[in-house]
PDB file of C-alpha atoms in Angstrom:
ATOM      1  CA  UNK R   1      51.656  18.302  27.557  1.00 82.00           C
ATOM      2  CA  UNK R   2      53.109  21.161  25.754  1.00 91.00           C
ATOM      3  CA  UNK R   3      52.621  24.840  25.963  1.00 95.00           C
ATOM      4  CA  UNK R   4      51.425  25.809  22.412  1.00 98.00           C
ATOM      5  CA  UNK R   5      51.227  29.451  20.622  1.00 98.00           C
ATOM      6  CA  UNK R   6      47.272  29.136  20.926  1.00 98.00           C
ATOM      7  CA  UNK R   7      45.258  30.630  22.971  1.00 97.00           C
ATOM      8  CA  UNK R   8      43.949  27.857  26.043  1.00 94.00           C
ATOM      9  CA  UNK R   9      40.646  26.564  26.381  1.00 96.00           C
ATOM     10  CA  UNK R  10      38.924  24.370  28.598  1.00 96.00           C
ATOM     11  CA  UNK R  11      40.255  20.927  28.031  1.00 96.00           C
ATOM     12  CA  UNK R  12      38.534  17.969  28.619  1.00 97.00           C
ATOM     13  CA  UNK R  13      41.185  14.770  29.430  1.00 97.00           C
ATOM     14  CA  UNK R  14      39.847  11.189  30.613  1.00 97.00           C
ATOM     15  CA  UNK R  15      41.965   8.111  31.820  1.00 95.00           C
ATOM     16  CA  UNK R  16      41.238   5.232  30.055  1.00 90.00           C
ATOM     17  CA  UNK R  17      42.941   1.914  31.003  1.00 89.00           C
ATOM     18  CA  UNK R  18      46.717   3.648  31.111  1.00 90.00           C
ATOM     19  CA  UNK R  19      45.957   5.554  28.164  1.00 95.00           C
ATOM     20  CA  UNK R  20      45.080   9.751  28.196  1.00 96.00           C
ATOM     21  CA  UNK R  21      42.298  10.751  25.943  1.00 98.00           C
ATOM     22  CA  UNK R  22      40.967  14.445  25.225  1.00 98.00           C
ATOM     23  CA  UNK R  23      37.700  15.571  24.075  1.00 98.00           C
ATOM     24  CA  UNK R  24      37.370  15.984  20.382  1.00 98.00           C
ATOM     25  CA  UNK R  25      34.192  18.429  20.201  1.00 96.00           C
ATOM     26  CA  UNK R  26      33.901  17.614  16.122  1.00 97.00           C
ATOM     27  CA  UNK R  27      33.784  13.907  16.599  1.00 97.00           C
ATOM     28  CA  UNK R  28      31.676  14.090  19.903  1.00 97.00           C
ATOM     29  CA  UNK R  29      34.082  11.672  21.457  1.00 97.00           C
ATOM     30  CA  UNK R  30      36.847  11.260  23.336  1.00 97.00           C
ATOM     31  CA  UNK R  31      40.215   9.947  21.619  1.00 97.00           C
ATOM     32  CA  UNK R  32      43.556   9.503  22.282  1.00 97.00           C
ATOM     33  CA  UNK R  33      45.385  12.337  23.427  1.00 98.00           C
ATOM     34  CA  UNK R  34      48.952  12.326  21.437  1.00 97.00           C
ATOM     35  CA  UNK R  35      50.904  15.436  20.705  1.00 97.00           C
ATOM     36  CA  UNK R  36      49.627  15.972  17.283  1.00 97.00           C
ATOM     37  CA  UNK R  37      45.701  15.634  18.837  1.00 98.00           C
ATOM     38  CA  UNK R  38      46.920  17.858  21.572  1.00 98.00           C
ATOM     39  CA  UNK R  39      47.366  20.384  18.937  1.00 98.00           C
ATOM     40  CA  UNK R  40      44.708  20.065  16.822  1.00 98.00           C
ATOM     41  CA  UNK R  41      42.138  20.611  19.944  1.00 98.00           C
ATOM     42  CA  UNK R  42      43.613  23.824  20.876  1.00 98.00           C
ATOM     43  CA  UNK R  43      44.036  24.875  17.028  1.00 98.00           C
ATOM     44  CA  UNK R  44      40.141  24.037  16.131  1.00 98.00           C
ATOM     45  CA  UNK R  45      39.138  25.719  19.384  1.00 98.00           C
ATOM     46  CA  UNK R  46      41.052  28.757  18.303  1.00 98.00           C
ATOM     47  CA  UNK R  47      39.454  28.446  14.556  1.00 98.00           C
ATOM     48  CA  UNK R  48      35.521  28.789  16.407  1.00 98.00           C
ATOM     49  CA  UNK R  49      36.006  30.069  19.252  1.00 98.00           C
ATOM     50  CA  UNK R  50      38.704  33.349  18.146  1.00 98.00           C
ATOM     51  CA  UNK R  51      38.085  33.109  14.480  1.00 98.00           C
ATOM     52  CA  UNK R  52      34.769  32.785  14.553  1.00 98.00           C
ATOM     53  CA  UNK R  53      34.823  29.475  11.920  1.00 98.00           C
ATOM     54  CA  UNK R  54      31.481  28.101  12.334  1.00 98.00           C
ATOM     55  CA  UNK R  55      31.716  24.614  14.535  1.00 97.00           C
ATOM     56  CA  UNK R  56      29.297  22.587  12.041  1.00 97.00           C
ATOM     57  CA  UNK R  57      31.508  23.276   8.770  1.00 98.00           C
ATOM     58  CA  UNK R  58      34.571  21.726  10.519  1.00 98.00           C
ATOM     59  CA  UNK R  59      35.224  18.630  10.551  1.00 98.00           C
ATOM     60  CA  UNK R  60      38.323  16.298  11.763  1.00 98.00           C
ATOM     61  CA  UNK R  61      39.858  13.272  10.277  1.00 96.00           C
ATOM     62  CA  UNK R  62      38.771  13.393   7.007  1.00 95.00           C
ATOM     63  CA  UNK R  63      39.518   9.803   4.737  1.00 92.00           C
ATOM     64  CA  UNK R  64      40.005  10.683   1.391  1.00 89.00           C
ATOM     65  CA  UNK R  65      40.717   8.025  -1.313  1.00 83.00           C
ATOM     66  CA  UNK R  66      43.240   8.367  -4.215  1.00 76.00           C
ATOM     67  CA  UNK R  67      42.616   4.953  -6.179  1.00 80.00           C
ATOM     68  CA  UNK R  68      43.590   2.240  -3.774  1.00 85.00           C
ATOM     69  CA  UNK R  69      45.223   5.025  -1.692  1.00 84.00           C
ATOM     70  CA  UNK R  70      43.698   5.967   1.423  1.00 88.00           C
ATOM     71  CA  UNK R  71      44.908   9.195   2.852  1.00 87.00           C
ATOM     72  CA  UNK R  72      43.892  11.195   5.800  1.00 92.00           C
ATOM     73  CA  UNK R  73      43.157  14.991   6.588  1.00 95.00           C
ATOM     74  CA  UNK R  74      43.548  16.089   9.278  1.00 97.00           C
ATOM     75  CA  UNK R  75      40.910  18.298   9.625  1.00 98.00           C
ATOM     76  CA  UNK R  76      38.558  20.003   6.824  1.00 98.00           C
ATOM     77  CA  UNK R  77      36.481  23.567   6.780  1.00 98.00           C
ATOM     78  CA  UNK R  78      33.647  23.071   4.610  1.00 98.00           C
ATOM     79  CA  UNK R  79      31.491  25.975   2.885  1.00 96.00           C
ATOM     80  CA  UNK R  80      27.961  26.112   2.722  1.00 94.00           C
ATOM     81  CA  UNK R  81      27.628  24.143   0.357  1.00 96.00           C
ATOM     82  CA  UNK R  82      29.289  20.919   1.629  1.00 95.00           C
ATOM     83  CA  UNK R  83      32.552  21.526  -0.871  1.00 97.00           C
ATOM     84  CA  UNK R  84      35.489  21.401   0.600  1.00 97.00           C
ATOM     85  CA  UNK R  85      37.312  24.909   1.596  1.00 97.00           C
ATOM     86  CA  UNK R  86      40.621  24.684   3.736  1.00 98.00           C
ATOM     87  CA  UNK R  87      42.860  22.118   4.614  1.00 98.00           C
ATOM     88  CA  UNK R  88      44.745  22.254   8.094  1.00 98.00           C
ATOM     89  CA  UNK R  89      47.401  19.548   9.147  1.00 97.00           C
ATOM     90  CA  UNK R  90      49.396  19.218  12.093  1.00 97.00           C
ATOM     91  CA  UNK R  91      52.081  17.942  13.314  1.00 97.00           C
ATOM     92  CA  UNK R  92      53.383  17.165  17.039  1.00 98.00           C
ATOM     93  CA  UNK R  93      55.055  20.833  18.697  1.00 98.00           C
ATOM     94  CA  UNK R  94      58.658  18.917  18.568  1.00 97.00           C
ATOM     95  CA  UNK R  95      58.235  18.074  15.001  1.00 97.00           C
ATOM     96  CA  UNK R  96      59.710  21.272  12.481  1.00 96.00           C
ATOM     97  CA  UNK R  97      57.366  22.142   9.810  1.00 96.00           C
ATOM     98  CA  UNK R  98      59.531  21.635   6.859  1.00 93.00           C
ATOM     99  CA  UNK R  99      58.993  21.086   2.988  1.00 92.00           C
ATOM    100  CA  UNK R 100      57.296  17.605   3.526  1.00 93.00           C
ATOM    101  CA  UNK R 101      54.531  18.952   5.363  1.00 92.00           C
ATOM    102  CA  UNK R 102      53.745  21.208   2.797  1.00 91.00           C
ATOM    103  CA  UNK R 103      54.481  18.549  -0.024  1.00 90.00           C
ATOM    104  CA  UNK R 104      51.887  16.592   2.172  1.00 89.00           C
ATOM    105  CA  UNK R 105      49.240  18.706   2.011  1.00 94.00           C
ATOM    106  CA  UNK R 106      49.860  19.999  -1.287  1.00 90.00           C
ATOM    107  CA  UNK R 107      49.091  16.255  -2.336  1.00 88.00           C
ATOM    108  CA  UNK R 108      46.092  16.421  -0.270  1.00 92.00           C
ATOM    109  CA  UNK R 109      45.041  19.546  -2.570  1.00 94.00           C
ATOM    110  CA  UNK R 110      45.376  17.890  -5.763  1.00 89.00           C
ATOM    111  CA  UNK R 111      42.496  15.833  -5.067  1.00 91.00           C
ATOM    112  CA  UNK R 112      40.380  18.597  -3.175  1.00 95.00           C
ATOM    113  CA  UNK R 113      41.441  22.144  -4.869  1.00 95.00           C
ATOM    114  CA  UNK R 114      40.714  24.155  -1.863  1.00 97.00           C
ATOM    115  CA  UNK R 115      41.067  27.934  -1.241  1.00 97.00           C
ATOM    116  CA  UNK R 116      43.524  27.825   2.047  1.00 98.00           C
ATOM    117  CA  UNK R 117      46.303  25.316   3.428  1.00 97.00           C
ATOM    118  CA  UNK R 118      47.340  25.287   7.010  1.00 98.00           C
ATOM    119  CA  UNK R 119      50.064  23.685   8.627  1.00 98.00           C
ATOM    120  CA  UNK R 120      50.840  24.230  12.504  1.00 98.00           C
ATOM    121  CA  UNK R 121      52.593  22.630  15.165  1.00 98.00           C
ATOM    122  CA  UNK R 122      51.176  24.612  17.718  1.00 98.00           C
ATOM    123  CA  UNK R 123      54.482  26.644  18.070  1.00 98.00           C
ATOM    124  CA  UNK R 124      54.306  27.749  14.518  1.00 97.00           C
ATOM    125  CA  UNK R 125      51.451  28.400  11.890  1.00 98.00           C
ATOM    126  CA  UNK R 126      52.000  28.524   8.337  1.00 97.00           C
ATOM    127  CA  UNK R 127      48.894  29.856   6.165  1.00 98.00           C
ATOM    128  CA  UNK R 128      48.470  29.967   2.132  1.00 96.00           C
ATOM    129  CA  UNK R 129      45.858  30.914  -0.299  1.00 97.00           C
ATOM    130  CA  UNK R 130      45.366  29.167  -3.657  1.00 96.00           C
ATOM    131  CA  UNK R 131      46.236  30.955  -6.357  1.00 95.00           C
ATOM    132  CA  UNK R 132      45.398  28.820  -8.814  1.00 95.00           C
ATOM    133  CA  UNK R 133      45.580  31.259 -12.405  1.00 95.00           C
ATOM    134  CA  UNK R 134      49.559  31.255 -11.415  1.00 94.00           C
ATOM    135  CA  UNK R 135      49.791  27.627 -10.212  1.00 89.00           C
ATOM    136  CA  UNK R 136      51.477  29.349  -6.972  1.00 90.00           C
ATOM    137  CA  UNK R 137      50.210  29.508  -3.154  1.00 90.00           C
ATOM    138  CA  UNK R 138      50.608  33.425  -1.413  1.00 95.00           C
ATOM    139  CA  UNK R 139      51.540  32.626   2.479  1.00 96.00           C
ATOM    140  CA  UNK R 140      48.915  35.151   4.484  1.00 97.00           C
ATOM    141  CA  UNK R 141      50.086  37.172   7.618  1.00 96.00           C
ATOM    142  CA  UNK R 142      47.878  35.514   9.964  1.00 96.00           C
ATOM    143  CA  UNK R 143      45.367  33.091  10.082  1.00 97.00           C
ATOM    144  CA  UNK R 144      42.159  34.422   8.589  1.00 97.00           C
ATOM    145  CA  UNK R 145      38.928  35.128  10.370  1.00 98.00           C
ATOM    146  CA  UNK R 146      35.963  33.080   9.198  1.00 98.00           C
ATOM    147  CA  UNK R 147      34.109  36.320   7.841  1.00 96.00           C
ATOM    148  CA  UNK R 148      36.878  37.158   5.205  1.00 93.00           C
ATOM    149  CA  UNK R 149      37.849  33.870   3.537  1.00 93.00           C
TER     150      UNK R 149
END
């Protein structure tokens, strides 16, 4: 797999059949391990284990519905309060993060309202906050820690 700008962990990879599968520690289960999953392993572990995001508010693969449209996040933070705080999506480490990722997510938002959008191949990580009296997102420095958001 790729060398990502994240920090490693220990990864958990099974053989199943032909196919690879890594250890998703949200889902409790193992699932197949693709570039874009590849990333978002290392980038949750980063989030709890660096940024000190709290494991149980997290959660991956998120179905939301838009009438008859289902779409997917990729994964969710959640406050306290079970409402819905930060959107991260991902994309494979060969794939550029361009204006359609952020178009992507932004459509995403419209349904959710959230405080923070991520996007990240693993190479590069893009994070906004909401501003949403000026209808505008402000990109951040750095990824935040948990205890500021």
């Amino acid at each position: 797999m790729y060398r990502l700008n994240l920090p490693p962990y220990p990864i958990k990879i099974t053989e199943k059949g032909e196919k690879r599968q890594i250890f998703d520690f949200l889902r409790r289960k193992y699932v197949a391990l693709t570039p874009e999953e590849w990333v978002r392993q290392h980038f949750v572990h980063f989030l709890v284990e660096h940024k000190g995001y709290p494991k149980g508010l997290l959660a991956n693969e998120v179905e939301l519905k838009i009438g008859e449209k289902r779409l997917r996040c990729d994964t969710l933070l959640y406050n306290k309060e079970a409402m819905p705080r930060m959107i991260i999506e991902y994309k494979a480490p060969t794939i550029q993060l361009q204006q359609k990722t952020f178009d992507q997510i932004s459509v995403y938002n419209l349904l959710l309202k959230v405080d923070y959008l991520i996007v990240s191949n693993g190479l590069q990580h893009y994070c906004c906050k909401m501003d949403y009296a000026t209808q505008r997102y402000i990109f951040l420095e750095a990824i935040p820690d948990y205890e500021i958001l």
